[in-house]
PDB file of C-alpha atoms in Angstrom:
ATOM      1  CA  MET A  29     -10.085  91.876  -2.141  1.00 31.00           C
ATOM      2  CA  ARG A  30     -10.214  90.515   1.389  1.00 33.00           C
ATOM      3  CA  VAL A  31      -9.748  92.491   4.592  1.00 30.00           C
ATOM      4  CA  LEU A  32      -7.018  91.203   6.840  1.00 30.00           C
ATOM      5  CA  VAL A  33      -8.199  90.352  10.303  1.00 33.00           C
ATOM      6  CA  VAL A  34      -5.381  90.889  12.774  1.00 31.00           C
ATOM      7  CA  PRO A  35      -5.195  91.684  16.488  1.00 34.00           C
ATOM      8  CA  GLU A  36      -5.783  95.269  17.484  1.00 32.00           C
ATOM      9  CA  GLY A  37      -2.606  97.259  17.770  1.00 36.00           C
ATOM     10  CA  SER A  38      -0.822  95.231  15.129  1.00 35.00           C
ATOM     11  CA  GLU A  39       1.218  97.235  12.661  1.00 33.00           C
ATOM     12  CA  LYS A  40      -0.595  95.302   9.912  1.00 36.00           C
ATOM     13  CA  GLN A  41      -4.030  96.436  11.106  1.00 34.00           C
ATOM     14  CA  GLY A  42      -6.300  97.819   8.411  1.00 32.00           C
ATOM     15  CA  ARG A  43      -4.199  96.617   5.497  1.00 30.00           C
ATOM     16  CA  THR A  44      -6.016  94.901   2.662  1.00 29.00           C
ATOM     17  CA  GLN A  45      -4.677  92.403   0.226  1.00 34.00           C
ATOM     18  CA  ASP A  46      -5.736  89.623  -2.107  1.00 36.00           C
ATOM     19  CA  LEU A  47      -4.569  86.829   0.157  1.00 37.00           C
ATOM     20  CA  THR A  48      -4.678  83.765  -2.061  1.00 47.00           C
ATOM     21  CA  ARG A  49      -4.765  83.021  -5.721  1.00 53.00           C
ATOM     22  CA  GLU A  50      -7.847  81.155  -6.822  1.00 56.00           C
ATOM     23  CA  GLY A  51      -7.684  79.458 -10.171  1.00 61.00           C
ATOM     24  CA  PRO A  52      -6.259  76.407 -11.898  1.00 63.00           C
ATOM     25  CA  GLU A  53      -3.498  74.649 -10.066  1.00 67.00           C
ATOM     26  CA  VAL A  54      -0.179  76.280 -10.805  1.00 63.00           C
ATOM     27  CA  GLU A  55       1.888  73.806 -12.817  1.00 47.00           C
ATOM     28  CA  GLY A  56       5.480  74.828 -13.451  1.00 41.00           C
ATOM     29  CA  GLU A  57       4.721  78.496 -12.855  1.00 41.00           C
ATOM     30  CA  SER A  58       6.342  78.330  -9.440  1.00 41.00           C
ATOM     31  CA  LYS A  59       9.611  77.017 -10.854  1.00 42.00           C
ATOM     32  CA  LYS A  60      10.558  80.643 -11.471  1.00 42.00           C
ATOM     33  CA  LYS A  61      10.143  82.565  -8.261  1.00 45.00           C
ATOM     34  CA  ARG A  62       8.216  85.775  -8.436  1.00 44.00           C
ATOM     35  CA  SER A  63       8.329  88.656  -6.010  1.00 42.00           C
ATOM     36  CA  LYS A  64       6.087  91.475  -4.942  1.00 43.00           C
ATOM     37  CA  LYS A  65       8.330  94.475  -5.257  1.00 40.00           C
ATOM     38  CA  GLY A  66       8.375  96.663  -2.213  1.00 43.00           C
ATOM     39  CA  VAL A  67       6.474  94.201  -0.016  1.00 43.00           C
ATOM     40  CA  PRO A  68       8.659  92.662   2.736  1.00 47.00           C
ATOM     41  CA  LEU A  69       8.625  88.892   3.196  1.00 48.00           C
ATOM     42  CA  GLU A  70       7.279  89.150   6.741  1.00 49.00           C
ATOM     43  CA  GLU A  71       4.336  91.191   5.469  1.00 50.00           C
ATOM     44  CA  ARG A  72       3.564  88.638   2.761  1.00 51.00           C
ATOM     45  CA  ARG A  73       3.669  85.888   5.384  1.00 53.00           C
ATOM     46  CA  GLY A  74       1.163  87.777   7.488  1.00 51.00           C
ATOM     47  CA  GLU A  75      -1.109  88.329   4.534  1.00 51.00           C
ATOM     48  CA  ARG A  76      -1.143  84.672   3.588  1.00 53.00           C
ATOM     49  CA  MET A  77      -1.754  83.540   7.180  1.00 51.00           C
ATOM     50  CA  SER A  78      -4.798  85.749   7.387  1.00 46.00           C
ATOM     51  CA  GLN A  79      -6.451  83.914   4.515  1.00 46.00           C
ATOM     52  CA  SER A  80      -9.883  82.631   5.286  1.00 38.00           C
ATOM     53  CA  GLY A  81     -10.828  79.424   7.013  1.00 44.00           C
ATOM     54  CA  THR A  82      -8.271  76.772   6.032  1.00 48.00           C
ATOM     55  CA  GLY A  83      -8.911  74.637   9.066  1.00 47.00           C
ATOM     56  CA  GLY A  84     -10.166  74.977  12.573  1.00 47.00           C
ATOM     57  CA  GLY A  85      -7.363  75.204  15.076  1.00 43.00           C
ATOM     58  CA  GLY A  86      -8.630  77.788  17.496  1.00 40.00           C
ATOM     59  CA  GLY A  87      -6.514  80.545  18.968  1.00 40.00           C
ATOM     60  CA  LEU A  88      -5.550  81.972  15.573  1.00 39.00           C
ATOM     61  CA  ARG A  89      -7.624  84.355  13.522  1.00 41.00           C
ATOM     62  CA  SER A  90      -9.201  83.533  10.193  1.00 41.00           C
ATOM     63  CA  SER A  91     -11.887  85.303   8.244  1.00 37.00           C
ATOM     64  CA  GLY A  92     -14.402  84.709   5.495  1.00 37.00           C
ATOM     65  CA  SER A  93     -15.720  81.474   4.089  1.00 40.00           C
ATOM     66  CA  MET A  94     -13.628  80.838   1.000  1.00 41.00           C
ATOM     67  CA  MET A  95     -12.566  77.349   2.116  1.00 45.00           C
ATOM     68  CA  THR A  96     -15.893  76.041   3.412  1.00 44.00           C
ATOM     69  CA  SER A  97     -17.237  72.984   1.653  1.00 42.00           C
ATOM     70  CA  SER A  98     -20.716  71.772   0.924  1.00 44.00           C
ATOM     71  CA  SER A  99     -21.730  68.381   2.270  1.00 47.00           C
ATOM     72  CA  SER A 100     -24.230  68.080  -0.552  1.00 46.00           C
ATOM     73  CA  SER A 101     -21.512  68.017  -3.213  1.00 45.00           C
ATOM     74  CA  SER A 102     -21.274  64.764  -5.064  1.00 67.00           C
ATOM     75  CA  SER A 103     -18.198  62.848  -3.965  1.00 82.00           C
ATOM     76  CA  SER A 104     -18.272  60.856  -7.193  1.00 87.00           C
ATOM     77  CA  SER A 105     -18.191  64.046  -9.296  1.00 93.00           C
ATOM     78  CA  TYR A 106     -15.353  65.362  -7.168  1.00 95.00           C
ATOM     79  CA  SER A 107     -13.407  62.126  -7.596  1.00 93.00           C
ATOM     80  CA  MET A 108     -13.995  62.247 -11.338  1.00 94.00           C
ATOM     81  CA  PHE A 109     -12.732  65.823 -11.450  1.00 96.00           C
ATOM     82  CA  LEU A 110      -9.551  64.914  -9.585  1.00 97.00           C
ATOM     83  CA  SER A 111      -9.061  61.863 -11.782  1.00 96.00           C
ATOM     84  CA  SER A 112      -9.338  64.034 -14.898  1.00 96.00           C
ATOM     85  CA  LYS A 113      -6.381  66.027 -13.555  1.00 95.00           C
ATOM     86  CA  GLY A 114      -4.338  62.888 -12.936  1.00 95.00           C
ATOM     87  CA  LEU A 115      -4.959  63.162  -9.191  1.00 97.00           C
ATOM     88  CA  LYS A 116      -6.118  60.687  -6.580  1.00 96.00           C
ATOM     89  CA  LEU A 117      -7.866  61.367  -3.269  1.00 97.00           C
ATOM     90  CA  GLU A 118      -6.286  59.601  -0.296  1.00 97.00           C
ATOM     91  CA  ARG A 119      -8.437  59.726   2.844  1.00 97.00           C
ATOM     92  CA  MET A 120      -6.794  60.515   6.161  1.00 98.00           C
ATOM     93  CA  PRO A 121      -7.848  59.468   9.686  1.00 97.00           C
ATOM     94  CA  THR A 122     -10.354  61.736  11.422  1.00 97.00           C
ATOM     95  CA  ASP A 123      -8.337  61.964  14.616  1.00 97.00           C
ATOM     96  CA  GLY A 124      -7.566  65.681  14.722  1.00 97.00           C
ATOM     97  CA  ASN A 125      -4.169  65.102  13.113  1.00 98.00           C
ATOM     98  CA  CYS A 126      -5.498  65.048   9.543  1.00 98.00           C
ATOM     99  CA  LEU A 127      -3.484  68.026   8.260  1.00 99.00           C
ATOM    100  CA  PHE A 128      -0.258  66.502   9.539  1.00 99.00           C
ATOM    101  CA  HIS A 129      -1.221  63.032   8.268  1.00 98.00           C
ATOM    102  CA  ALA A 130      -1.859  64.403   4.771  1.00 98.00           C
ATOM    103  CA  CYS A 131       1.354  66.444   4.669  1.00 98.00           C
ATOM    104  CA  SER A 132       3.483  63.682   6.213  1.00 97.00           C
ATOM    105  CA  LEU A 133       2.331  61.306   3.484  1.00 96.00           C
ATOM    106  CA  GLN A 134       3.601  63.690   0.812  1.00 95.00           C
ATOM    107  CA  ILE A 135       6.853  64.581   2.586  1.00 95.00           C
ATOM    108  CA  TYR A 136       7.953  61.317   4.224  1.00 94.00           C
ATOM    109  CA  SER A 137       5.919  58.912   2.008  1.00 92.00           C
ATOM    110  CA  SER A 138       4.006  57.771   5.092  1.00 94.00           C
ATOM    111  CA  SER A 139       1.280  59.434   7.131  1.00 96.00           C
ATOM    112  CA  ASP A 140       2.636  57.703  10.234  1.00 96.00           C
ATOM    113  CA  TYR A 141       5.171  60.491  10.803  1.00 97.00           C
ATOM    114  CA  HIS A 142       2.493  63.093  11.500  1.00 98.00           C
ATOM    115  CA  ASP A 143       3.787  63.527  15.052  1.00 98.00           C
ATOM    116  CA  VAL A 144       7.321  64.212  13.819  1.00 98.00           C
ATOM    117  CA  LEU A 145       6.044  66.769  11.320  1.00 98.00           C
ATOM    118  CA  ARG A 146       3.857  68.447  13.957  1.00 98.00           C
ATOM    119  CA  GLU A 147       6.801  68.861  16.313  1.00 98.00           C
ATOM    120  CA  ASN A 148       9.046  70.242  13.559  1.00 98.00           C
ATOM    121  CA  VAL A 149       6.359  72.706  12.501  1.00 98.00           C
ATOM    122  CA  ILE A 150       5.766  73.970  16.034  1.00 98.00           C
ATOM    123  CA  LYS A 151       9.514  74.345  16.550  1.00 98.00           C
ATOM    124  CA  HIS A 152       9.643  76.452  13.378  1.00 98.00           C
ATOM    125  CA  ILE A 153       6.768  78.636  14.578  1.00 97.00           C
ATOM    126  CA  GLU A 154       8.408  78.957  17.995  1.00 98.00           C
ATOM    127  CA  ALA A 155      11.677  80.075  16.369  1.00 98.00           C
ATOM    128  CA  ASN A 156       9.811  82.764  14.387  1.00 97.00           C
ATOM    129  CA  ARG A 157       7.781  84.308  17.170  1.00 97.00           C
ATOM    130  CA  ASP A 158       7.717  87.788  15.674  1.00 95.00           C
ATOM    131  CA  THR A 159       5.944  86.443  12.598  1.00 94.00           C
ATOM    132  CA  TYR A 160       3.348  84.240  14.249  1.00 92.00           C
ATOM    133  CA  GLU A 161       2.575  85.671  17.677  1.00 91.00           C
ATOM    134  CA  VAL A 162       0.446  88.485  16.279  1.00 88.00           C
ATOM    135  CA  PHE A 163      -2.164  85.947  15.170  1.00 81.00           C
ATOM    136  CA  LEU A 164      -3.021  84.733  18.669  1.00 79.00           C
ATOM    137  CA  GLU A 165      -6.466  85.646  19.920  1.00 77.00           C
ATOM    138  CA  ASN A 166      -8.787  85.223  22.897  1.00 82.00           C
ATOM    139  CA  GLY A 167      -6.014  86.186  25.287  1.00 86.00           C
ATOM    140  CA  GLU A 168      -4.110  82.918  24.759  1.00 89.00           C
ATOM    141  CA  SER A 169      -0.470  83.290  25.714  1.00 94.00           C
ATOM    142  CA  TRP A 170       2.338  82.351  23.359  1.00 95.00           C
ATOM    143  CA  GLU A 171       3.427  79.519  25.637  1.00 96.00           C
ATOM    144  CA  ASP A 172      -0.121  78.135  25.943  1.00 95.00           C
ATOM    145  CA  TYR A 173      -0.565  78.238  22.183  1.00 94.00           C
ATOM    146  CA  LEU A 174       2.652  76.303  21.556  1.00 97.00           C
ATOM    147  CA  ALA A 175       1.798  73.731  24.229  1.00 98.00           C
ATOM    148  CA  ARG A 176      -1.710  73.230  22.806  1.00 96.00           C
ATOM    149  CA  LYS A 177      -0.545  72.870  19.225  1.00 98.00           C
ATOM    150  CA  ARG A 178       2.062  70.304  20.233  1.00 98.00           C
ATOM    151  CA  ARG A 179      -0.649  67.981  21.561  1.00 98.00           C
ATOM    152  CA  LEU A 180      -1.716  65.176  19.243  1.00 98.00           C
ATOM    153  CA  GLY A 181      -5.316  65.512  18.119  1.00 98.00           C
ATOM    154  CA  VAL A 182      -5.309  69.327  18.020  1.00 98.00           C
ATOM    155  CA  PHE A 183      -6.343  70.610  14.588  1.00 96.00           C
ATOM    156  CA  GLY A 184      -3.836  72.288  12.314  1.00 94.00           C
ATOM    157  CA  ASN A 185      -4.905  75.232  10.167  1.00 91.00           C
ATOM    158  CA  HIS A 186      -3.634  77.827   7.705  1.00 88.00           C
ATOM    159  CA  VAL A 187      -0.887  78.997  10.064  1.00 90.00           C
ATOM    160  CA  GLU A 188       0.628  75.519  10.217  1.00 95.00           C
ATOM    161  CA  ILE A 189       0.254  75.275   6.435  1.00 95.00           C
ATOM    162  CA  GLN A 190       2.286  78.459   6.071  1.00 93.00           C
ATOM    163  CA  ALA A 191       4.933  77.066   8.442  1.00 96.00           C
ATOM    164  CA  ILE A 192       5.176  73.852   6.387  1.00 97.00           C
ATOM    165  CA  CYS A 193       5.601  75.995   3.250  1.00 95.00           C
ATOM    166  CA  GLU A 194       8.561  77.742   4.824  1.00 94.00           C
ATOM    167  CA  LEU A 195      10.023  74.667   6.505  1.00 94.00           C
ATOM    168  CA  HIS A 196      10.075  72.480   3.380  1.00 94.00           C
ATOM    169  CA  SER A 197      10.106  75.129   0.606  1.00 93.00           C
ATOM    170  CA  ARG A 198       6.982  73.616  -0.922  1.00 95.00           C
ATOM    171  CA  PRO A 199       3.798  75.420  -1.959  1.00 96.00           C
ATOM    172  CA  PHE A 200       0.288  74.096  -1.366  1.00 97.00           C
ATOM    173  CA  VAL A 201      -2.621  73.421  -3.693  1.00 98.00           C
ATOM    174  CA  ILE A 202      -5.869  73.066  -1.735  1.00 98.00           C
ATOM    175  CA  TYR A 203      -9.021  71.678  -3.325  1.00 98.00           C
ATOM    176  CA  THR A 204     -12.559  71.562  -1.952  1.00 96.00           C
ATOM    177  CA  PRO A 205     -15.353  69.167  -3.032  1.00 95.00           C
ATOM    178  CA  GLN A 206     -17.563  72.093  -4.012  1.00 92.00           C
ATOM    179  CA  PRO A 207     -18.075  72.861  -7.721  1.00 92.00           C
ATOM    180  CA  PRO A 208     -16.324  74.255  -9.663  1.00 93.00           C
ATOM    181  CA  TYR A 209     -13.521  72.668  -7.585  1.00 95.00           C
ATOM    182  CA  THR A 210     -11.273  75.701  -8.050  1.00 94.00           C
ATOM    183  CA  PRO A 211      -8.097  75.142  -6.007  1.00 96.00           C
ATOM    184  CA  VAL A 212      -6.407  77.677  -3.780  1.00 96.00           C
ATOM    185  CA  ASN A 213      -2.689  78.077  -4.432  1.00 95.00           C
ATOM    186  CA  VAL A 214      -0.637  78.977  -1.364  1.00 94.00           C
ATOM    187  CA  GLY A 215       3.049  79.879  -1.371  1.00 91.00           C
ATOM    188  CA  HIS A 216       3.642  79.649  -5.129  1.00 87.00           C
ATOM    189  CA  ASP A 217       5.169  83.135  -5.159  1.00 87.00           C
ATOM    190  CA  GLU A 218       8.069  82.104  -2.931  1.00 88.00           C
ATOM    191  CA  TYR A 219       8.528  78.320  -3.117  1.00 89.00           C
ATOM    192  CA  ASP A 220       9.369  76.231  -6.169  1.00 84.00           C
ATOM    193  CA  GLY A 221       9.265  72.687  -4.786  1.00 85.00           C
ATOM    194  CA  PHE A 222       6.691  70.054  -5.714  1.00 90.00           C
ATOM    195  CA  PRO A 223       3.339  71.215  -4.287  1.00 95.00           C
ATOM    196  CA  ILE A 224       1.643  69.515  -1.376  1.00 97.00           C
ATOM    197  CA  ARG A 225      -1.966  68.905  -2.423  1.00 98.00           C
ATOM    198  CA  LEU A 226      -4.828  68.780   0.047  1.00 98.00           C
ATOM    199  CA  SER A 227      -8.585  68.375  -0.047  1.00 98.00           C
ATOM    200  CA  TYR A 228     -10.345  70.479   2.588  1.00 98.00           C
ATOM    201  CA  GLU A 229     -13.709  68.960   3.455  1.00 95.00           C
ATOM    202  CA  HIS A 230     -16.626  69.511   5.833  1.00 91.00           C
ATOM    203  CA  GLY A 231     -15.041  72.666   7.217  1.00 92.00           C
ATOM    204  CA  ASN A 232     -12.701  70.751   9.531  1.00 93.00           C
ATOM    205  CA  HIS A 233     -10.939  67.893   7.763  1.00 97.00           C
ATOM    206  CA  TYR A 234      -8.027  67.477   5.378  1.00 98.00           C
ATOM    207  CA  ASN A 235      -7.407  64.585   3.011  1.00 98.00           C
ATOM    208  CA  ALA A 236      -4.360  64.132   0.799  1.00 98.00           C
ATOM    209  CA  VAL A 237      -4.522  64.600  -2.963  1.00 98.00           C
ATOM    210  CA  LEU A 238      -1.784  62.651  -4.705  1.00 96.00           C
ATOM    211  CA  LYS A 239      -0.311  62.815  -8.185  1.00 94.00           C
ATOM    212  CA  PRO A 240       1.060  59.298  -8.733  1.00 88.00           C
ATOM    213  CA  ASP A 241       3.404  60.214 -11.597  1.00 83.00           C
ATOM    214  CA  GLU A 242       5.115  63.004  -9.645  1.00 82.00           C
ATOM    215  CA  PRO A 243       8.167  62.043  -7.532  1.00 69.00           C
ATOM    216  CA  SER A 244       7.296  64.369  -4.663  1.00 64.00           C
ATOM    217  CA  PHE A 245       8.086  62.083  -1.724  1.00 63.00           C
ATOM    218  CA  GLY A 246      11.149  63.332   0.101  1.00 62.00           C
ATOM    219  CA  ALA A 247      11.115  66.767  -1.497  1.00 58.00           C
ATOM    220  CA  GLY A 248      12.015  69.514   0.953  1.00 54.00           C
ATOM    221  CA  LEU A 249      13.704  67.303   3.542  1.00 59.00           C
ATOM    222  CA  GLY A 250      16.547  69.726   4.147  1.00 50.00           C
ATOM    223  CA  LEU A 251      17.401  69.873   0.433  1.00 45.00           C
ATOM    224  CA  ALA A 252      16.622  72.909  -1.684  1.00 37.00           C
ATOM    225  CA  GLY A 253      15.843  70.720  -4.682  1.00 44.00           C
ATOM    226  CA  LEU A 254      15.087  67.050  -5.089  1.00 45.00           C
ATOM    227  CA  ASP A 255      17.498  65.230  -7.407  1.00 49.00           C
ATOM    228  CA  VAL A 256      15.393  62.427  -8.806  1.00 44.00           C
ATOM    229  CA  GLY A 257      17.491  59.270  -9.152  1.00 47.00           C
ATOM    230  CA  LEU A 258      20.136  60.446  -6.693  1.00 53.00           C
ATOM    231  CA  ALA A 259      19.451  57.498  -4.398  1.00 52.00           C
ATOM    232  CA  ASP A 260      20.048  55.014  -7.219  1.00 49.00           C
ATOM    233  CA  ARG A 261      23.256  56.717  -8.302  1.00 54.00           C
ATOM    234  CA  THR A 262      24.492  56.839  -4.724  1.00 60.00           C
ATOM    235  CA  GLN A 263      23.815  53.140  -4.322  1.00 60.00           C
ATOM    236  CA  VAL A 264      25.827  52.359  -7.471  1.00 59.00           C
ATOM    237  CA  GLU A 265      28.733  54.537  -6.283  1.00 66.00           C
ATOM    238  CA  GLU A 266      28.701  52.907  -2.858  1.00 66.00           C
ATOM    239  CA  SER A 267      28.670  49.446  -4.462  1.00 62.00           C
ATOM    240  CA  LYS A 268      31.711  50.401  -6.581  1.00 62.00           C
ATOM    241  CA  LYS A 269      33.559  51.642  -3.502  1.00 68.00           C
ATOM    242  CA  LEU A 270      32.794  48.392  -1.703  1.00 69.00           C
ATOM    243  CA  SER A 271      33.978  46.432  -4.757  1.00 67.00           C
ATOM    244  CA  ASP A 272      37.266  48.377  -4.910  1.00 70.00           C
ATOM    245  CA  LEU A 273      37.750  47.829  -1.197  1.00 72.00           C
ATOM    246  CA  SER A 274      37.152  44.106  -1.631  1.00 71.00           C
ATOM    247  CA  VAL A 275      39.820  43.908  -4.360  1.00 73.00           C
ATOM    248  CA  ALA A 276      42.313  45.723  -2.130  1.00 73.00           C
ATOM    249  CA  GLU A 277      41.545  43.407   0.758  1.00 77.00           C
ATOM    250  CA  ASP A 278      42.065  40.356  -1.485  1.00 79.00           C
ATOM    251  CA  ALA A 279      45.482  41.684  -2.572  1.00 76.00           C
ATOM    252  CA  ILE A 280      46.496  42.175   1.064  1.00 80.00           C
ATOM    253  CA  ARG A 281      45.360  38.665   1.943  1.00 80.00           C
ATOM    254  CA  LEU A 282      47.397  37.171  -0.939  1.00 81.00           C
ATOM    255  CA  LYS A 283      50.494  39.063   0.185  1.00 75.00           C
ATOM    256  CA  LEU A 284      50.079  37.914   3.751  1.00 79.00           C
ATOM    257  CA  GLN A 285      49.587  34.351   2.532  1.00 79.00           C
ATOM    258  CA  ALA A 286      52.833  34.515   0.557  1.00 72.00           C
ATOM    259  CA  VAL A 287      54.692  35.774   3.623  1.00 68.00           C
ATOM    260  CA  SER A 288      53.134  33.008   5.666  1.00 73.00           C
ATOM    261  CA  ASP A 289      54.170  30.367   3.122  1.00 73.00           C
ATOM    262  CA  LEU A 290      57.749  31.691   3.119  1.00 71.00           C
ATOM    263  CA  GLU A 291      57.907  31.578   6.890  1.00 70.00           C
ATOM    264  CA  ALA A 292      56.584  28.013   6.822  1.00 70.00           C
ATOM    265  CA  THR A 293      59.342  27.011   4.364  1.00 72.00           C
ATOM    266  CA  GLU A 294      61.980  28.551   6.592  1.00 68.00           C
ATOM    267  CA  ARG A 295      60.541  26.758   9.617  1.00 71.00           C
ATOM    268  CA  ASP A 296      60.692  23.446   7.729  1.00 74.00           C
ATOM    269  CA  ALA A 297      64.327  24.048   6.780  1.00 66.00           C
ATOM    270  CA  LEU A 298      65.266  24.850  10.373  1.00 67.00           C
ATOM    271  CA  GLN A 299      63.466  21.760  11.563  1.00 72.00           C
ATOM    272  CA  ALA A 300      65.450  19.650   9.094  1.00 68.00           C
ATOM    273  CA  VAL A 301      68.710  21.137  10.392  1.00 60.00           C
ATOM    274  CA  MET A 302      67.713  20.354  13.956  1.00 65.00           C
ATOM    275  CA  GLU A 303      66.888  16.777  13.012  1.00 68.00           C
ATOM    276  CA  GLU A 304      70.250  16.370  11.293  1.00 63.00           C
ATOM    277  CA  SER A 305      71.881  17.824  14.374  1.00 57.00           C
ATOM    278  CA  LYS A 306      70.202  15.259  16.581  1.00 58.00           C
ATOM    279  CA  ILE A 307      71.400  12.443  14.305  1.00 54.00           C
ATOM    280  CA  GLY A 308      74.964  13.692  14.469  1.00 51.00           C
ATOM    281  CA  MET A 309      74.842  14.025  18.217  1.00 52.00           C
ATOM    282  CA  SER A 310      73.535  10.495  18.619  1.00 54.00           C
ATOM    283  CA  GLY A 311      76.484   9.165  16.498  1.00 52.00           C
ATOM    284  CA  GLY A 312      78.936  10.762  18.883  1.00 53.00           C
ATOM    285  CA  GLY A 313      81.332  11.835  16.121  1.00 54.00           C
ATOM    286  CA  ASP A 314      82.916  15.265  15.898  1.00 61.00           C
ATOM    287  CA  ASP A 315      83.056  14.994  12.153  1.00 68.00           C
ATOM    288  CA  GLU A 316      79.359  14.483  11.871  1.00 64.00           C
ATOM    289  CA  LEU A 317      78.688  17.430  14.208  1.00 61.00           C
ATOM    290  CA  GLN A 318      80.941  19.610  12.080  1.00 69.00           C
ATOM    291  CA  LYS A 319      78.997  18.642   8.963  1.00 71.00           C
ATOM    292  CA  VAL A 320      75.699  19.534  10.595  1.00 63.00           C
ATOM    293  CA  LEU A 321      76.999  22.931  11.688  1.00 65.00           C
ATOM    294  CA  GLU A 322      78.296  23.626   8.200  1.00 73.00           C
ATOM    295  CA  MET A 323      74.909  22.713   6.726  1.00 70.00           C
ATOM    296  CA  SER A 324      73.167  24.979   9.233  1.00 63.00           C
ATOM    297  CA  ARG A 325      75.389  27.910   8.257  1.00 65.00           C
ATOM    298  CA  LYS A 326      74.674  27.332   4.591  1.00 67.00           C
ATOM    299  CA  GLU A 327      70.929  27.222   5.160  1.00 61.00           C
ATOM    300  CA  ALA A 328      71.090  30.388   7.238  1.00 57.00           C
ATOM    301  CA  GLY A 329      73.143  32.119   4.555  1.00 59.00           C
TER     302      GLY A 329
END
């Protein structure tokens, strides 16, 4: 059991709860959503956000030392452990944006969109003020907190992790390089998307943990569930539509060409009549003119 640390006066003050689930990474278990009967969603959010130490962001409370890592841990042993699970550690820049780099890589397939993810996360927090404002501390105003968190280089922490859970309907699995490397599972009770995996190191840095054989890129981008192969099928359908359109266009062009050829034939016939007319006129004979007029009427008919 862990005691929730919340601002004085909060309606959640004094409540205790097991905030995270330590143990093997949840594989498939989250595909069937579970619920805590009688516990409102907002309360569960608050409980999870009070979990201990998943990042230093300042201005938001955290307690305990569950997520602290030991610098003396062997990185090679840690890498071997991850490898045995089919996982790969991907190091992120140490620029203060590491959480957003690591999550962006697993959402957008590139860590370069960390700024886009940060802005979306802060907008989500801003839109859910009642949920998040109670975790401000040190007298920081709501507006100051939002402005600070929007700045590039400001650390993200467990509150932003919770917001990403909600925003993309994806749980988190967070490892630390400290034996026995037991991961912390966050959000598996509510969200059934592919998990975002992180490695929390040195007490202030996040790296990405990837599972190469899992098609997680793009999951949670406004879609409740990722349809693997949808892009390929869409491309085939679009190609077929373009092919059908091309056939229709060819048919229209052939029809127009036929009309054009007919008009050309009629123009040639009229030209011939006019030439015959000129010949008759030059002969000066009424009989010849009459013949030309008769021929013209026949052609017109």
